PDB file of C-alpha atoms in Angstrom:
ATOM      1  CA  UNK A   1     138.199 262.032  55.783  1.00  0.00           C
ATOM      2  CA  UNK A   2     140.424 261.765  58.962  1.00  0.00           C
ATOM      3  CA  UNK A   3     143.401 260.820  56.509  1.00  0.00           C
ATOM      4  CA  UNK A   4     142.423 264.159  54.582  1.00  0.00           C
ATOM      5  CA  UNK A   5     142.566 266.432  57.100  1.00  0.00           C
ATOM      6  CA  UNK A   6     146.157 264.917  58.652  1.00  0.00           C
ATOM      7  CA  UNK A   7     147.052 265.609  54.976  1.00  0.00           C
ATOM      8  CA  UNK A   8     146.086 268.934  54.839  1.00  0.00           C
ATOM      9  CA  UNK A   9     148.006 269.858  58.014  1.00  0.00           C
ATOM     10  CA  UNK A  10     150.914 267.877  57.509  1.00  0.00           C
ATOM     11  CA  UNK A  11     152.029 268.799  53.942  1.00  0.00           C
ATOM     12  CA  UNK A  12     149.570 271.835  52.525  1.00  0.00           C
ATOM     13  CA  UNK A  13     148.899 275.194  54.244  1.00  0.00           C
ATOM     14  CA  UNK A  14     145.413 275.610  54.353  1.00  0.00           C
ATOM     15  CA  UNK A  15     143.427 278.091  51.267  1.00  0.00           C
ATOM     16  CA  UNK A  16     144.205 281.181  51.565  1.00  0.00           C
ATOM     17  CA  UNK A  17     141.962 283.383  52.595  1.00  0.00           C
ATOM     18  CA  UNK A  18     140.291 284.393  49.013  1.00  0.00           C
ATOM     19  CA  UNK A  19     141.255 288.114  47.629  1.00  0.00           C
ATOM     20  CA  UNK A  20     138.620 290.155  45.993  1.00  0.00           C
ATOM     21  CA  UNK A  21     136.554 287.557  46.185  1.00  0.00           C
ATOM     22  CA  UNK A  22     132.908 286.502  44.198  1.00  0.00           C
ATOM     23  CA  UNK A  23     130.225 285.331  45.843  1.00  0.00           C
ATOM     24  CA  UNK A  24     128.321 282.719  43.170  1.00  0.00           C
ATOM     25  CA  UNK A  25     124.796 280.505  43.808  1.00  0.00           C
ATOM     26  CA  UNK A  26     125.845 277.385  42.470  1.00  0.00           C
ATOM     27  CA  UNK A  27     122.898 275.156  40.275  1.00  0.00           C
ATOM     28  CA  UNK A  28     122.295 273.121  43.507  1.00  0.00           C
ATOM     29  CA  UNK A  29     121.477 276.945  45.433  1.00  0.00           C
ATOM     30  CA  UNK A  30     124.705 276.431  47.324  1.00  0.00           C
ATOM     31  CA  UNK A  31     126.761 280.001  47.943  1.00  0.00           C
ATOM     32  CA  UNK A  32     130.397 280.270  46.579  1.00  0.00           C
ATOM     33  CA  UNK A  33     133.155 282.260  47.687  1.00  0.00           C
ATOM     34  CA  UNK A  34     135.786 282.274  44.450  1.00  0.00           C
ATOM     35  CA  UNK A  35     138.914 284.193  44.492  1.00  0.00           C
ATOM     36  CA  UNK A  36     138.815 287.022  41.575  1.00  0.00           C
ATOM     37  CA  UNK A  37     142.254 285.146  39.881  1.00  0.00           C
ATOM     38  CA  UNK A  38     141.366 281.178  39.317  1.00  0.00           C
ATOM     39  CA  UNK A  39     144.273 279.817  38.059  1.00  0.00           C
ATOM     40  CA  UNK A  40     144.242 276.262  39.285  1.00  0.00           C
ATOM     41  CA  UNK A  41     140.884 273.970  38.294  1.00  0.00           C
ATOM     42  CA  UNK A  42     140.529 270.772  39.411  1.00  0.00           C
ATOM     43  CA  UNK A  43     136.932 269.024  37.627  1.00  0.00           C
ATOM     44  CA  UNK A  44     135.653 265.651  39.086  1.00  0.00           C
ATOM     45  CA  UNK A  45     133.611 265.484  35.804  1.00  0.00           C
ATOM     46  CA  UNK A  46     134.348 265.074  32.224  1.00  0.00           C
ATOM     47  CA  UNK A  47     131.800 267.500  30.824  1.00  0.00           C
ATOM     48  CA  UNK A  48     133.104 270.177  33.070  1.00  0.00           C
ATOM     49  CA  UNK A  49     136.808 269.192  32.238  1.00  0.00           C
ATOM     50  CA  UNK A  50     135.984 270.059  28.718  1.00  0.00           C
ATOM     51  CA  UNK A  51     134.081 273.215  29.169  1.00  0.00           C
ATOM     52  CA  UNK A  52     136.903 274.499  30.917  1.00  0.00           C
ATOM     53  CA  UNK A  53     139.482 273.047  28.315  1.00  0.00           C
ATOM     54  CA  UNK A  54     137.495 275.106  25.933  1.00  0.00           C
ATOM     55  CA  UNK A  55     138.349 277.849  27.843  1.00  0.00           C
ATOM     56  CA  UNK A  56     141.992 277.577  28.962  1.00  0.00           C
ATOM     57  CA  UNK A  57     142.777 274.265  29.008  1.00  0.00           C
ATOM     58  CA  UNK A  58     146.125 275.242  30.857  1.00  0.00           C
ATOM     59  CA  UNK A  59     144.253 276.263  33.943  1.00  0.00           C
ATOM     60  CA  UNK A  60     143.090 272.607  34.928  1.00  0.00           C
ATOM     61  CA  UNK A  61     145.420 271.065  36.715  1.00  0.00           C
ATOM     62  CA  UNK A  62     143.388 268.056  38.102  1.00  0.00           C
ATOM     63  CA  UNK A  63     140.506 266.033  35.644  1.00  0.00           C
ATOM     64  CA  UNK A  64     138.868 262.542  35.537  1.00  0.00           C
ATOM     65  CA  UNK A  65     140.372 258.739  34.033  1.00  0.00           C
ATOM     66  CA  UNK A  66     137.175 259.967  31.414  1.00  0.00           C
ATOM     67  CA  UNK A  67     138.440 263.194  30.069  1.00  0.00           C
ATOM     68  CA  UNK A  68     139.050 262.423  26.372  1.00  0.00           C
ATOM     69  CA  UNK A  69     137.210 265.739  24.937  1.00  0.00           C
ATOM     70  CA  UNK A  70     138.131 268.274  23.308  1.00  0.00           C
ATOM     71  CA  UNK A  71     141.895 266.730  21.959  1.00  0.00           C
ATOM     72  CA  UNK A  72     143.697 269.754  23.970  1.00  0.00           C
ATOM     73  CA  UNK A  73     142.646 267.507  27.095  1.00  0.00           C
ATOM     74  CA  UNK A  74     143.188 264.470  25.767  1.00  0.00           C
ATOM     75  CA  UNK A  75     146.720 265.348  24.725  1.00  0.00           C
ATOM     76  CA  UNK A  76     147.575 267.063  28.114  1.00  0.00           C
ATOM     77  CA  UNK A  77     146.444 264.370  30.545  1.00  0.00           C
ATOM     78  CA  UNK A  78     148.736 261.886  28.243  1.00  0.00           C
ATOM     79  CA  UNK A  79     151.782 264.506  28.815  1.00  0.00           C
ATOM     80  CA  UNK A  80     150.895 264.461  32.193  1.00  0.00           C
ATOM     81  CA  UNK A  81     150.302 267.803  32.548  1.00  0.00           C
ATOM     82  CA  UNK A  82     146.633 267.148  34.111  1.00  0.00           C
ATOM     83  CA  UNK A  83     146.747 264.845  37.571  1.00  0.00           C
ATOM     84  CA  UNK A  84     143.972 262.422  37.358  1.00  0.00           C
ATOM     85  CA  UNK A  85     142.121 262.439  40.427  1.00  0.00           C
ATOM     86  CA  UNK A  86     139.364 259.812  39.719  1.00  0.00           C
ATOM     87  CA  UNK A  87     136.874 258.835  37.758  1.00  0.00           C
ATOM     88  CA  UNK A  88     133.743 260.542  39.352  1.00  0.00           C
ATOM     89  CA  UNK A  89     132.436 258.541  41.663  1.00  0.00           C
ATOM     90  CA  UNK A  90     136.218 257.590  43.157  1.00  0.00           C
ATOM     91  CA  UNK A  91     137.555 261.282  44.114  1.00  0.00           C
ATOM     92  CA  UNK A  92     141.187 260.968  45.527  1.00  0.00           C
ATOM     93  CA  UNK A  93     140.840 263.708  48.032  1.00  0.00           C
ATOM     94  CA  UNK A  94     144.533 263.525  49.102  1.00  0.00           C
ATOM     95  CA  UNK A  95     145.240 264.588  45.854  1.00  0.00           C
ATOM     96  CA  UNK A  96     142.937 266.876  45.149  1.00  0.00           C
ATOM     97  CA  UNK A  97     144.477 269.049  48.721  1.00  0.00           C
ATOM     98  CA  UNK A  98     147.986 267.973  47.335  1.00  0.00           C
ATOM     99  CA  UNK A  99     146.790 270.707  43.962  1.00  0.00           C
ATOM    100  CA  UNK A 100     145.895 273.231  46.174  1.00  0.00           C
ATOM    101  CA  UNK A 101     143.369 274.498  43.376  1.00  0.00           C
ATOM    102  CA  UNK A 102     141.535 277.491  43.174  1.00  0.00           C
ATOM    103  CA  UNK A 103     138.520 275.915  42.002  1.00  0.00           C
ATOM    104  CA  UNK A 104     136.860 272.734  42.269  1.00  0.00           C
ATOM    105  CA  UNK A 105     134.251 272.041  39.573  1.00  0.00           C
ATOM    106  CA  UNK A 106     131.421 269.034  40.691  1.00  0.00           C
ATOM    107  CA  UNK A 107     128.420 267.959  39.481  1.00  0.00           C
ATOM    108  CA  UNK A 108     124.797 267.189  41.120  1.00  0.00           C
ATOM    109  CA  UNK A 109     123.971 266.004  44.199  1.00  0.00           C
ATOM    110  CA  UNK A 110     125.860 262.586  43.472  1.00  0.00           C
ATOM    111  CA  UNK A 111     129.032 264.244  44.197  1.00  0.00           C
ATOM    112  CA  UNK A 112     128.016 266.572  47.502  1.00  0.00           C
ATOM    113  CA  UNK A 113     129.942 263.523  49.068  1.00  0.00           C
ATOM    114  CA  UNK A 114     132.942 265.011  47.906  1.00  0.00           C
ATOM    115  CA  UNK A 115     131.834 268.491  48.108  1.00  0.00           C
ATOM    116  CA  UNK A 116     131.248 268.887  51.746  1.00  0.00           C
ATOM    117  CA  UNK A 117     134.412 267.776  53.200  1.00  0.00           C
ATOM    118  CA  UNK A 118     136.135 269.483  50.608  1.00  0.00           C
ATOM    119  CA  UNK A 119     134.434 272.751  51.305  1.00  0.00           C
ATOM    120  CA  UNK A 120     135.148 272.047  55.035  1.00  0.00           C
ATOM    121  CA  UNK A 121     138.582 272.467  54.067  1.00  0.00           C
ATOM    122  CA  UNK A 122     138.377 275.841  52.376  1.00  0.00           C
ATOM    123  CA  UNK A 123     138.274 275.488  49.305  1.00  0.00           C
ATOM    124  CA  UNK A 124     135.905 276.478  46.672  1.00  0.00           C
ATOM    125  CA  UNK A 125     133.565 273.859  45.340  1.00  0.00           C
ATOM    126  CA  UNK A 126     131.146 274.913  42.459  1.00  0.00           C
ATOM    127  CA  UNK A 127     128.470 272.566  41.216  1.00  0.00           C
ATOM    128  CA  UNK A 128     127.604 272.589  37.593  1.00  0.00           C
ATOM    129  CA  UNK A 129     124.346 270.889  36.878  1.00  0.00           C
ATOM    130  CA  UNK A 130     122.658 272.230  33.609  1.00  0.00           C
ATOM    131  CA  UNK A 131     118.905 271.192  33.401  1.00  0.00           C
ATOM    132  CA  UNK A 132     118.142 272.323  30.003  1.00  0.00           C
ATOM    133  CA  UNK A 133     120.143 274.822  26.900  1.00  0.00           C
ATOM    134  CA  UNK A 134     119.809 278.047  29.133  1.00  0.00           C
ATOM    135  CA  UNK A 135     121.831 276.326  31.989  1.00  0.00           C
ATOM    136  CA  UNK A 136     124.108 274.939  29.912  1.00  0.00           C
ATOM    137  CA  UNK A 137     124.965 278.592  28.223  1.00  0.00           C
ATOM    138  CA  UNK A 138     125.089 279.649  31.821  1.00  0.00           C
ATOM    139  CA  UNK A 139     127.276 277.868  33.089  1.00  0.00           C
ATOM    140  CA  UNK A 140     129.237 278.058  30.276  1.00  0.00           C
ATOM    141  CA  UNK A 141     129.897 281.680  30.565  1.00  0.00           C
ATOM    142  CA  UNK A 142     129.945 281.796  34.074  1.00  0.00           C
ATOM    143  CA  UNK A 143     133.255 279.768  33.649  1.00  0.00           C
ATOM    144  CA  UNK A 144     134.071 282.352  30.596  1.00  0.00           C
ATOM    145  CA  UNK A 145     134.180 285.548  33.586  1.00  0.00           C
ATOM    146  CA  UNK A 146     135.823 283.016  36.125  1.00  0.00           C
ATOM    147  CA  UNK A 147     138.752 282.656  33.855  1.00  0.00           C
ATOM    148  CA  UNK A 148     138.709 285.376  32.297  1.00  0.00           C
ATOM    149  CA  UNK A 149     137.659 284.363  28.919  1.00  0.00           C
ATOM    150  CA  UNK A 150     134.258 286.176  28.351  1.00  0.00           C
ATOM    151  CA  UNK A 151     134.961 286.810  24.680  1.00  0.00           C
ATOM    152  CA  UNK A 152     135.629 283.053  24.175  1.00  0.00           C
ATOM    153  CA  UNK A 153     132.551 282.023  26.012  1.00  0.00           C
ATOM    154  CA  UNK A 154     130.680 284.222  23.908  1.00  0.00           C
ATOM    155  CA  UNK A 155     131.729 283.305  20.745  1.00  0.00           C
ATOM    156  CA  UNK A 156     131.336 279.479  21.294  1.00  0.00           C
ATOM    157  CA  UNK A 157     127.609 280.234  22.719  1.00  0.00           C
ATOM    158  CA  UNK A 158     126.749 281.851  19.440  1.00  0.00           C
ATOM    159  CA  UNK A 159     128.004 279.056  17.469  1.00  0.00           C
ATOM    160  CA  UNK A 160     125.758 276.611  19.518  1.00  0.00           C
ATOM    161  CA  UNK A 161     123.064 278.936  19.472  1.00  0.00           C
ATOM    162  CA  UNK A 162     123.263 278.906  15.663  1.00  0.00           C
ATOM    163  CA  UNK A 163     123.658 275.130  15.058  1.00  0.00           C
ATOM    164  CA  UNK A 164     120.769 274.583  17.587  1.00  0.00           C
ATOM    165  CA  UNK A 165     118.136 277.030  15.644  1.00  0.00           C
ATOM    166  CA  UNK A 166     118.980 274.712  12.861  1.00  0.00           C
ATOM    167  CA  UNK A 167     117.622 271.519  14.543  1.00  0.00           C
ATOM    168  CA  UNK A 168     115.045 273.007  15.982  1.00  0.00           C
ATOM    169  CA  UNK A 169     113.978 273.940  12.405  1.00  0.00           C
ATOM    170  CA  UNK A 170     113.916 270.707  11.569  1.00  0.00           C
ATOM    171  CA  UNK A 171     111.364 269.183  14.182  1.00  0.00           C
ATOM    172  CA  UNK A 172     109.467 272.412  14.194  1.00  0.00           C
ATOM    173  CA  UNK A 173     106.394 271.275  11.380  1.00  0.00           C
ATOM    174  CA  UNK A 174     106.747 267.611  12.566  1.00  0.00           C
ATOM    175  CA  UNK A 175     104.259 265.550  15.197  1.00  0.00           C
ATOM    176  CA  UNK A 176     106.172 264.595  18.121  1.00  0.00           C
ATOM    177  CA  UNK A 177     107.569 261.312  18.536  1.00  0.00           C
ATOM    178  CA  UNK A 178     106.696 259.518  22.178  1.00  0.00           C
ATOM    179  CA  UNK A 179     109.892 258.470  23.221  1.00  0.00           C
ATOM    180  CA  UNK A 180     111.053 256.226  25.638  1.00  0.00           C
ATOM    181  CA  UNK A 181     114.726 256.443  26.616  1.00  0.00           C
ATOM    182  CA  UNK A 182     116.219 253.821  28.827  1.00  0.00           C
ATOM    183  CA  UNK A 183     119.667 254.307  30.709  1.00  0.00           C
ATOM    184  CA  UNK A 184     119.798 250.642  32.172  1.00  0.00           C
ATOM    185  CA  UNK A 185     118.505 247.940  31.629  1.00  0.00           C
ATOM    186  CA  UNK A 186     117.358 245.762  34.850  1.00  0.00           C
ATOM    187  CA  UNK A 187     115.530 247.230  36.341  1.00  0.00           C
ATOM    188  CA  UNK A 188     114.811 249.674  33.534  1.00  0.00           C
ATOM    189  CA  UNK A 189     116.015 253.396  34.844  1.00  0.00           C
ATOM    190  CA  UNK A 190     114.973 256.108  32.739  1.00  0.00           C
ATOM    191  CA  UNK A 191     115.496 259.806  32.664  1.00  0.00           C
ATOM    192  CA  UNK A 192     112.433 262.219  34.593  1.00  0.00           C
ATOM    193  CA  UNK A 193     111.711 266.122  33.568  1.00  0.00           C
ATOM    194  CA  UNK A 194     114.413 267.363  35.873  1.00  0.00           C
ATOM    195  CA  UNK A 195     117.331 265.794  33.800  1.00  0.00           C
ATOM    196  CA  UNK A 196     119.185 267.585  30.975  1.00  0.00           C
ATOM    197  CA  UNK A 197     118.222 264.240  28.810  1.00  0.00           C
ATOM    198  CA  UNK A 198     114.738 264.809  28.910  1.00  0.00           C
ATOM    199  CA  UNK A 199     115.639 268.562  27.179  1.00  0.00           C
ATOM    200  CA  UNK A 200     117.353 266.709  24.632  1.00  0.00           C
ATOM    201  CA  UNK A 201     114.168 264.606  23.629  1.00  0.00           C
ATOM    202  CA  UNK A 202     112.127 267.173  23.366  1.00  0.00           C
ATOM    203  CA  UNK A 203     114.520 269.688  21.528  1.00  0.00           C
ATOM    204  CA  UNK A 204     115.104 266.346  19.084  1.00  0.00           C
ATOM    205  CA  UNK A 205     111.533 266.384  18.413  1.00  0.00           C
ATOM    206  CA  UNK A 206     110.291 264.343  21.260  1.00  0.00           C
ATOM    207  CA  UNK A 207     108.203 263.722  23.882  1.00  0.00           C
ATOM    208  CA  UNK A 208     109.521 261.939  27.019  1.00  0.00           C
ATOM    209  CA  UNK A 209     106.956 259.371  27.840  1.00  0.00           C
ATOM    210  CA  UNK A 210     108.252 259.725  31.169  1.00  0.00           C
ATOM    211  CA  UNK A 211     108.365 263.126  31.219  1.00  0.00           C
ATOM    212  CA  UNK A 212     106.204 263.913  34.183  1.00  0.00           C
ATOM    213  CA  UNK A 213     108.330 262.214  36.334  1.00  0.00           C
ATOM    214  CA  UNK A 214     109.343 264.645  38.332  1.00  0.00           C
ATOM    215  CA  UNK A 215     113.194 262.958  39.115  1.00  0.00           C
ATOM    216  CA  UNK A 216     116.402 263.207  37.110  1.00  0.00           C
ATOM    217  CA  UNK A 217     116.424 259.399  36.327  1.00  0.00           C
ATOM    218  CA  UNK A 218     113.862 256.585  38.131  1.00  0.00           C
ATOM    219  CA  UNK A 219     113.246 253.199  37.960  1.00  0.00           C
ATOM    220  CA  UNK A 220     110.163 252.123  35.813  1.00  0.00           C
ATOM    221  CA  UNK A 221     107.783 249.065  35.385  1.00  0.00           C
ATOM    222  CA  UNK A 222     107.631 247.421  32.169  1.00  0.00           C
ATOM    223  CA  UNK A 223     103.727 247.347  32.712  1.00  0.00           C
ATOM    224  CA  UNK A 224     103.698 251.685  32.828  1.00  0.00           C
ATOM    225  CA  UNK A 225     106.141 251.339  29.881  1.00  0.00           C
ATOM    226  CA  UNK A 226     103.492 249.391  27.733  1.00  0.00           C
ATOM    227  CA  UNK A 227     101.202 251.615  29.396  1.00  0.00           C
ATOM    228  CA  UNK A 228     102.389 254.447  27.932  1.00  0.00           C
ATOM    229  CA  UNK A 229     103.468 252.793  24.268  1.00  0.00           C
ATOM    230  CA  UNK A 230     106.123 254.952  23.189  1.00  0.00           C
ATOM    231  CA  UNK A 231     106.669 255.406  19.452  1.00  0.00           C
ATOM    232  CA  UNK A 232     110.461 254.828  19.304  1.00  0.00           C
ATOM    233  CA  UNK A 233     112.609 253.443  22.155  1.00  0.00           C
ATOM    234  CA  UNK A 234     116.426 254.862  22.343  1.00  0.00           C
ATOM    235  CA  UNK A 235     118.410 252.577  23.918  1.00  0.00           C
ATOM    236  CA  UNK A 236     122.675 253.113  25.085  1.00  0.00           C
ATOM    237  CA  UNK A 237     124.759 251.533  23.046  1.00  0.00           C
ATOM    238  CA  UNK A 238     126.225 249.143  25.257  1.00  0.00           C
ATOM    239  CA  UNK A 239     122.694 248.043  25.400  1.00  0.00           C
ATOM    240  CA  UNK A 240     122.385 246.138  22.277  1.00  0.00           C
ATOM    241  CA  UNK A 241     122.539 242.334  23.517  1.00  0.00           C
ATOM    242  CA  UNK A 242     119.850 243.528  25.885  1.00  0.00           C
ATOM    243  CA  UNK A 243     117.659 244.928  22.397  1.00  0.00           C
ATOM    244  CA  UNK A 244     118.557 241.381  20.931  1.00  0.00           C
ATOM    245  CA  UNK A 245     116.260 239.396  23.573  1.00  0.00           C
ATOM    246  CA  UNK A 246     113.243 242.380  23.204  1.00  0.00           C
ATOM    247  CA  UNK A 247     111.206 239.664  20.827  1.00  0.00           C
ATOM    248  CA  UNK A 248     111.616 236.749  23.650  1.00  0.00           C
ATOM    249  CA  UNK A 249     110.643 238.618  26.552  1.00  0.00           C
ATOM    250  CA  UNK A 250     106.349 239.080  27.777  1.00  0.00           C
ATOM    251  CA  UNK A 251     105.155 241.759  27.191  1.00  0.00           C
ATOM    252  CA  UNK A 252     107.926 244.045  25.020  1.00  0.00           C
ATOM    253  CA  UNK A 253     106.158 242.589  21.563  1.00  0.00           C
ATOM    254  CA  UNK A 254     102.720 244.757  22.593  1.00  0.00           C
ATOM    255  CA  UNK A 255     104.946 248.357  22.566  1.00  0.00           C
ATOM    256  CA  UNK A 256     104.382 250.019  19.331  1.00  0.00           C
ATOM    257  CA  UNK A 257     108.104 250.893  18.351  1.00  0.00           C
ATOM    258  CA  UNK A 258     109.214 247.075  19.263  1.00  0.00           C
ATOM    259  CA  UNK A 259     106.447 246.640  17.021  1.00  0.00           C
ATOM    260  CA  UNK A 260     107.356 248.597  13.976  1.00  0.00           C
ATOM    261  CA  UNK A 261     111.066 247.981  14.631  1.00  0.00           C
ATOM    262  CA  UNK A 262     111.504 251.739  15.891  1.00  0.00           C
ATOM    263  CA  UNK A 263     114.338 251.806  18.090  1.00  0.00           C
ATOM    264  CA  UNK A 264     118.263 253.468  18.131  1.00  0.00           C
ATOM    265  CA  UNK A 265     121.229 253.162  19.771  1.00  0.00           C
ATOM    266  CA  UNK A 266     122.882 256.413  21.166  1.00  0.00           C
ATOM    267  CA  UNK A 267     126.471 256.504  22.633  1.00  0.00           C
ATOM    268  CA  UNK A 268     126.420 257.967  26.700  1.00  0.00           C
ATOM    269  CA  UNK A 269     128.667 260.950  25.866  1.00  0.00           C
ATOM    270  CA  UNK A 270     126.444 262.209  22.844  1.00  0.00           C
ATOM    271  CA  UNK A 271     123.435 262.923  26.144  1.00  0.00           C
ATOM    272  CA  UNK A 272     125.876 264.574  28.819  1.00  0.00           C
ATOM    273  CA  UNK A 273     125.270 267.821  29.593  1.00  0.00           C
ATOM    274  CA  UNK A 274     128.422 268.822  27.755  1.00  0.00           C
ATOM    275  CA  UNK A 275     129.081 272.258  25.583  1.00  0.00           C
ATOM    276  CA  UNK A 276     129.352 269.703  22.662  1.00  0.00           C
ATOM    277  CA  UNK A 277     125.829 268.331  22.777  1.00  0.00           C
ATOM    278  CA  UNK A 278     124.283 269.673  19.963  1.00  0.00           C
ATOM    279  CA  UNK A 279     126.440 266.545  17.819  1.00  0.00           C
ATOM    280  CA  UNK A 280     124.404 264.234  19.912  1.00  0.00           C
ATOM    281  CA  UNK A 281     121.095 266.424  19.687  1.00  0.00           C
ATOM    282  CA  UNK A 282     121.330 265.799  15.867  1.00  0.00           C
ATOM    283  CA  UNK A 283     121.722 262.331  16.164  1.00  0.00           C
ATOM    284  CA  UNK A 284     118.712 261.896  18.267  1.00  0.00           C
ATOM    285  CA  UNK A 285     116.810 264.040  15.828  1.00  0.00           C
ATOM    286  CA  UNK A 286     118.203 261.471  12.930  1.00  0.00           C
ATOM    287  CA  UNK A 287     116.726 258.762  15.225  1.00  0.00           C
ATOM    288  CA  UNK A 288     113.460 259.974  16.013  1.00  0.00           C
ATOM    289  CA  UNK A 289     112.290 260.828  11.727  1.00  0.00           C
ATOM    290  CA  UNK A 290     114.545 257.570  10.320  1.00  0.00           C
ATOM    291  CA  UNK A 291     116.694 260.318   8.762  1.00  0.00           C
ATOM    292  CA  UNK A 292     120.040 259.020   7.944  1.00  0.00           C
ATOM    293  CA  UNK A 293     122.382 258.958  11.030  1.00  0.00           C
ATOM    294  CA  UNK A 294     125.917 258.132  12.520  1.00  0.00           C
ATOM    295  CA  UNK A 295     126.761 255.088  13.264  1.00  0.00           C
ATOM    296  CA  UNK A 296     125.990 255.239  17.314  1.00  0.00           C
ATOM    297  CA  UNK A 297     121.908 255.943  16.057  1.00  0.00           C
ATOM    298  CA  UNK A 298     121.602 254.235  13.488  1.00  0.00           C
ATOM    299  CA  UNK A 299     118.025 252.315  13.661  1.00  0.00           C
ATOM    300  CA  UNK A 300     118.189 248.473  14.394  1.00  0.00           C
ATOM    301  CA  UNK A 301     115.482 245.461  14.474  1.00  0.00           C
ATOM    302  CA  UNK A 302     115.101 242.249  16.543  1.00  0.00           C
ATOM    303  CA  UNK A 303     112.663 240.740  13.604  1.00  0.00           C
TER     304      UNK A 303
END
């Protein structure tokens, strides 16, 4: 942080005092000063590199090693027209003050590491961390008025809208399935009520058999996982060796969906909280009612 802060005084003037400027409550209840003309974005998250690539793509200046979505991104990070200041969890602040952005774009709480000393040094930090579909849309047009693009905000928000009443549709005369979702695999992490994932389930169809955790992810026991028997078990899908071993290891045989063979494989990016979801809402839905699915869901065995 020391090395920062020579930085900043050495080679950057300090922000500017922000013009005309908003005051925003963040989704972690922070307060945000942002100047009225954002022109410079730096996001130390893929899904928010994308939403504002679906914007104006020309206006983020700094993104992530991860930010392959949409192709506009993808195509401007290999010109080299996007600085890659990390992957997430490995924030180059040096380079970050070396943009001089307008905006910096952050996650949850995970990242207030970065946040702090980065709003310490004037800038604007805004964390995005959508719970649910209303956040998401929130958010999502939030960015639409910060860069002036409230007609393009709208008009993707009605397309989602649209596409989601679909697959809503489609679970709405159906039982729920009790799902169990696991994001890794020893221990076995899953997701709580408080994490966009657990929206996903239910909007799929679902219940989270976890669901009244009240926690964005936690760690479980296998004994409250048999406990609570889900139906069908969604697993990542670098997880597969670990599905392979399910019929050798105690206890996994007495589950009801290792039982009947009910489990999928989703990819990570099809569950981010990402203006794109709704692909990866779909697939869960194919998962959940054996429907026919892409290839990242499609329903595998151990027998």
């Amino acid at each position: 942080m020391l090395a920062v802060c020579a930085f900043s005084m050495l080679f950057c003037d300090a922000p500017a005092a922000l013009s005309a400027e908003r005051m925003i409550i963040d989704d972690l209840g922070f307060k945000v000063a942002v100047k009225s003309n954002v022109l410079r974005v730096i996001s130390l998250v893929p899904t928010n590199s994308e939403m504002v690539c679906l914007l104006d793509c020309a206006r983020l200046k700094g993104g992530t090693r991860y930010d392959w979505l949409p192709e506009e991104s993808k195509t401007r990070v290999q010109l080299k027209r996007v600085e890659i200041i990390g992957g997430g969890f490995d924030a180059n602040l040096e380079k970050i003050v070396q943009l001089q952005p307008d905006l910096i774009l952050t996650n949850g709480p995970s990242q207030q590491r970065f946040a702090v000393p980065l709003k310490n040094l004037g800038y604007s930090v805004l964390s995005l961390w959508p719970r649910d579909m209303n956040g998401l849309k929130r958010d999502f047009l939030l960015l639409g008025e910060l860069l002036g693009q409230e007609s393009k905000a709208t008009s993707v928000i009605e397309a989602m809208e649209r596409r989601l009443r679909i697959i809503e549709a489609k679970a709405k005369n159906r039982a729920k399935k009790k799902v169990y979702l696991q994001m890794w695999t020893e221990p076995l992490i899953t997701v709580g009520r408080l994490s966009f994932t657990d929206w996903l389930v239910t909007a799929a169809g679902g219940m989270n058999v976890f669901g009244d955790l009240p926690f964005d992810s936690a760690q479980v026991s296998l004994e409250s996982l048999i406990q609570r028997n889900p139906e069908v078990l969604i697993f990542l899908a670098d997880q597969e060796r670990f599905v392979k071993t399910l019929g050798r290891r105690p206890g996994w045989s007495s589950i009801r969906g290792v039982r009947d063979s009910r489990f999928c494989f989703i990819d990570e990016r099809d569950i981010r909280r990402s203006i794109e979801v709704l692909s990866g809402l779909a697939k869960m839905q194919d998962c959940l009612f054996g429907e026919k699915s892409g290839t990242e869901t499609t329903p595998t065995g151990t027998k």
